[in-house]
Tab-separated table of C-alpha atoms in Angstrom:
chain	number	residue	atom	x	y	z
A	1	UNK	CA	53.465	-6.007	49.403
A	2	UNK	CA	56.581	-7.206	48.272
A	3	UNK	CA	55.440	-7.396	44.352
A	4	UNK	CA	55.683	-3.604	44.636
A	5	UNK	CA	59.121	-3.462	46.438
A	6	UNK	CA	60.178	-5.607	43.199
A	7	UNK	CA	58.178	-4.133	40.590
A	8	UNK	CA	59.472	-0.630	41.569
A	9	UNK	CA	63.230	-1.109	43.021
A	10	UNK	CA	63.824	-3.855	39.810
A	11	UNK	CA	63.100	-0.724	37.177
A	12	UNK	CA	65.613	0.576	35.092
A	13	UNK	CA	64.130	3.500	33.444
A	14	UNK	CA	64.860	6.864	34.346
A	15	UNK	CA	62.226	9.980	34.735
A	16	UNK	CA	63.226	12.316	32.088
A	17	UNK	CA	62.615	15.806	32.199
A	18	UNK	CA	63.890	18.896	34.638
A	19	UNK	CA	62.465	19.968	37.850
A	20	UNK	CA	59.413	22.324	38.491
A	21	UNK	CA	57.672	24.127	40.665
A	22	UNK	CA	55.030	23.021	42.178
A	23	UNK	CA	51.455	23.477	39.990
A	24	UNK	CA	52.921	24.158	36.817
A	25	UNK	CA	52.578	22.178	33.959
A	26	UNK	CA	55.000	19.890	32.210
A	27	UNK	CA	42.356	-4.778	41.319
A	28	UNK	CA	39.768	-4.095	44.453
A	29	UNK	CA	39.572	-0.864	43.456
A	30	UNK	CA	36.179	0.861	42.746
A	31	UNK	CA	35.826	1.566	38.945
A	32	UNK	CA	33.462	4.504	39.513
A	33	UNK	CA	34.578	8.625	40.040
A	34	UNK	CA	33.891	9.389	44.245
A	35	UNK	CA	30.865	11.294	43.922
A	36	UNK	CA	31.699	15.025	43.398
A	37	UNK	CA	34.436	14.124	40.652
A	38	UNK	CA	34.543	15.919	37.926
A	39	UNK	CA	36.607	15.743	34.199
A	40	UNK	CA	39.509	18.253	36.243
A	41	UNK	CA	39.623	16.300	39.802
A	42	UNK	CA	38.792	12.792	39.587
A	43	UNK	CA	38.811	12.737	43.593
A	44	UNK	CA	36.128	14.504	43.976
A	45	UNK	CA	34.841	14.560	47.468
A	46	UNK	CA	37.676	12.320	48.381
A	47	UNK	CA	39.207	13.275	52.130
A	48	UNK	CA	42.717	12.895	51.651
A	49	UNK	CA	43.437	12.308	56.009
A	50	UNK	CA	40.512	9.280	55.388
A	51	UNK	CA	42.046	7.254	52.894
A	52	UNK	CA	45.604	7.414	54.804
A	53	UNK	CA	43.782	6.294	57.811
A	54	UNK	CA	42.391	3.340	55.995
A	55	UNK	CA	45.439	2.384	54.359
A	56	UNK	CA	47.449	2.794	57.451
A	57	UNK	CA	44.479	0.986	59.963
A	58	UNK	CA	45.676	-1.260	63.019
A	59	UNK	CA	49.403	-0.180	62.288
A	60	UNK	CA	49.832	2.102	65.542
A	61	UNK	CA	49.367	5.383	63.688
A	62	UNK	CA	47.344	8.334	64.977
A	63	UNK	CA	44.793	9.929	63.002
A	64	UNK	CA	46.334	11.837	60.722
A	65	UNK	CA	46.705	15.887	60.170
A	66	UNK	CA	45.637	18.376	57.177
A	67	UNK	CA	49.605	19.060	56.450
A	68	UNK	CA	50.310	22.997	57.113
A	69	UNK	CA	51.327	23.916	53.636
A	70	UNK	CA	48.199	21.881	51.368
A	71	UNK	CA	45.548	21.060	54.084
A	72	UNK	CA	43.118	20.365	51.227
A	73	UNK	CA	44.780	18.200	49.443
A	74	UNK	CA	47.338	16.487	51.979
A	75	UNK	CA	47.579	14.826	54.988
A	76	UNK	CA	50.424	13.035	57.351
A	77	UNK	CA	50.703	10.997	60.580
A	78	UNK	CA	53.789	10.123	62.680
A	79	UNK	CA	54.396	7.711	64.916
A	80	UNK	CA	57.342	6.281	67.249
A	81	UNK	CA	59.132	3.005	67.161
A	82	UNK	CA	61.518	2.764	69.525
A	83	UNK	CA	64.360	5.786	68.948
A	84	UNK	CA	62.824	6.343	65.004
A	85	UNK	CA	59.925	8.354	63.816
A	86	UNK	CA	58.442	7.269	60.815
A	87	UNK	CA	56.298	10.237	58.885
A	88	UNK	CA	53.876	9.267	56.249
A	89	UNK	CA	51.964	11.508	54.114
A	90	UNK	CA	49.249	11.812	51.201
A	91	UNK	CA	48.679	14.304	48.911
A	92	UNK	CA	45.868	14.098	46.140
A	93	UNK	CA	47.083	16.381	43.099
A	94	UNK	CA	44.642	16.826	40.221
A	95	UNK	CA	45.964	18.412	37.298
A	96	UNK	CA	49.772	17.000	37.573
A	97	UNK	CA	51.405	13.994	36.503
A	98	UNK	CA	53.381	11.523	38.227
A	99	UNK	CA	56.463	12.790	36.282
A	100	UNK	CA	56.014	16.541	37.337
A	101	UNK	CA	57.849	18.247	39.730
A	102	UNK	CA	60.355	15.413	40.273
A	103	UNK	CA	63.552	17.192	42.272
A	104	UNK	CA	66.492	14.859	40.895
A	105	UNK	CA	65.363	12.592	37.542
A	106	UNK	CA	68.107	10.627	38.670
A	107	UNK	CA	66.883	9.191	41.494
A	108	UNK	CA	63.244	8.548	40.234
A	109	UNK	CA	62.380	5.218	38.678
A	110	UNK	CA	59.417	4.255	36.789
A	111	UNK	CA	57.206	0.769	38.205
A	112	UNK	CA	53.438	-0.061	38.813
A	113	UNK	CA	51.418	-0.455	42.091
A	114	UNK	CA	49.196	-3.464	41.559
A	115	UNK	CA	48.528	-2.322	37.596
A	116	UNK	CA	48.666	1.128	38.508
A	117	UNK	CA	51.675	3.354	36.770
A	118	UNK	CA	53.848	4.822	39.599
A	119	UNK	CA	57.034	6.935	39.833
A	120	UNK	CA	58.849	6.059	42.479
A	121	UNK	CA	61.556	9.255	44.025
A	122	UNK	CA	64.577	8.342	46.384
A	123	UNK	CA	65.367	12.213	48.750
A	124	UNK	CA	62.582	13.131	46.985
A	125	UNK	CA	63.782	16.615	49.026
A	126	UNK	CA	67.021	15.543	48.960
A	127	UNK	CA	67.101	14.213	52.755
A	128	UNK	CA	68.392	10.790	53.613
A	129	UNK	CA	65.443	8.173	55.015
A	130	UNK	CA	62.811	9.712	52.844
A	131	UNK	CA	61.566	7.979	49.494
A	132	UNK	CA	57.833	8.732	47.672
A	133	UNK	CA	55.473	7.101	45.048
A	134	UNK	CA	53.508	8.916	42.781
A	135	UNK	CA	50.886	6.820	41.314
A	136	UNK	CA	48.567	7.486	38.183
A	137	UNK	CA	44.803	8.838	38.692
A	138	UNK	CA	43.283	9.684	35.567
A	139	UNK	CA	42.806	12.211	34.116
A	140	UNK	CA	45.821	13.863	34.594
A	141	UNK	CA	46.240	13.263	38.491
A	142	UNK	CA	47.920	11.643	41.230
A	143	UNK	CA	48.104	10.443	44.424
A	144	UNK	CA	51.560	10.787	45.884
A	145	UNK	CA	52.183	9.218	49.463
A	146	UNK	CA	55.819	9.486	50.956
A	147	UNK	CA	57.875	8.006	54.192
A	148	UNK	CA	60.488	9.970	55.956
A	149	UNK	CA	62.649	8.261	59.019
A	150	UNK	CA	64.229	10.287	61.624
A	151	UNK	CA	67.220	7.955	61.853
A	152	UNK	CA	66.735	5.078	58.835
A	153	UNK	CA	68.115	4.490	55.151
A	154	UNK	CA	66.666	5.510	51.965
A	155	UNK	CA	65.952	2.036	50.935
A	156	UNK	CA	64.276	1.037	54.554
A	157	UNK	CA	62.177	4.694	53.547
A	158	UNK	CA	61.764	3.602	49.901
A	159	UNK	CA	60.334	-0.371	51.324
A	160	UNK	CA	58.115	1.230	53.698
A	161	UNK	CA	56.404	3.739	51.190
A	162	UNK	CA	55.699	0.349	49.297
A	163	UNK	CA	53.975	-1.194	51.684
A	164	UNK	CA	51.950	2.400	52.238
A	165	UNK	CA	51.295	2.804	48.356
A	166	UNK	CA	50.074	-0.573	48.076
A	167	UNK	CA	47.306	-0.067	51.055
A	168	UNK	CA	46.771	3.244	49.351
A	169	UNK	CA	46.404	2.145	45.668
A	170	UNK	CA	42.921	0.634	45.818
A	171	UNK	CA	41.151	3.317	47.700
A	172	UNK	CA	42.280	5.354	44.831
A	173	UNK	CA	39.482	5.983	42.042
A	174	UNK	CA	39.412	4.478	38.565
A	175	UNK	CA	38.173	6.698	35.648
């Protein structure tokens, strides 16, 4: 947990490159393809709501939601602490890179999740309290997960999407 918060917020380098649309081109962990994986999608049969429900087990979320705009390949939960809502969210993107479709290279930093290469993206939408970590699945994939607060910081959103990517990281497969 906090190896990540170091590994990621103690990286210098910079995510080259200029923003694009979406789809277009630019440890524990099982070592075998979910069944259904194939040389394009490495998740296979993978349930994207699942694996955030197992990463985010016995921490007071509900089960989480197909999001409105992917529901086949993301999912997100909410839940309230006192006055702040904390949003977290999964999306499993085969075909893309963890350094496409980054809004602002300049707030995107390059790290690891346990041995896993990551790209860590502060306002990834531009909004204040929201950070997100893109982390390798090969061939060509990724599993991004993101954190938005109603009322919090950046960095509280970018320590909390740490802690999320690290629970998420070995559910992820291993080609």
């Amino acid at each position: 947990m906090a190896t990540l918060a170091l590994a990621l917020s103690a990286c210098d380098s910079k995510v080259g490159g200029t923003p694009q649309a979406a789809g277009t081109s630019s440890s524990s962990a099982s070592t075998t393809k979910p069944s259904g994986a194939t040389g394009d999608n490495p998740f296979g049969d993978m349930k994207p709501c699942a694996t955030l429900d197992r990463a985010l087990n016995g921490q007071g979320y509900p089960a989480s939601v197909p999001t409105t705009a992917d529901a086949a390949r993301s999912c997100t939960t909410e839940k309230k602490t006192g006055d702040e809502t904390v949003g977290v969210t999964i999306s499993l993107h085969a075909g893309q890179t963890i350094n496409e479709n980054i809004a602002d290279p300049s707030k995107a930093s390059t790290g690891t999740v346990n041995d896993r290469p990551a790209v860590q993206e502060r306002e990834p939408i531009g909004a204040k309290g929201q950070c997100a970590v893109a982390m390798e699945v090969k061939p060509k994939s990724r599993a991004v997960v993101s954190v938005a607060l109603s009322y919090g910081t950046t960095d509280q959103a970018c320590t909390d999407v740490n802690d999320v990517a690290t629970k998420v990281e070995p559910l992820l497969p291993r080609s």
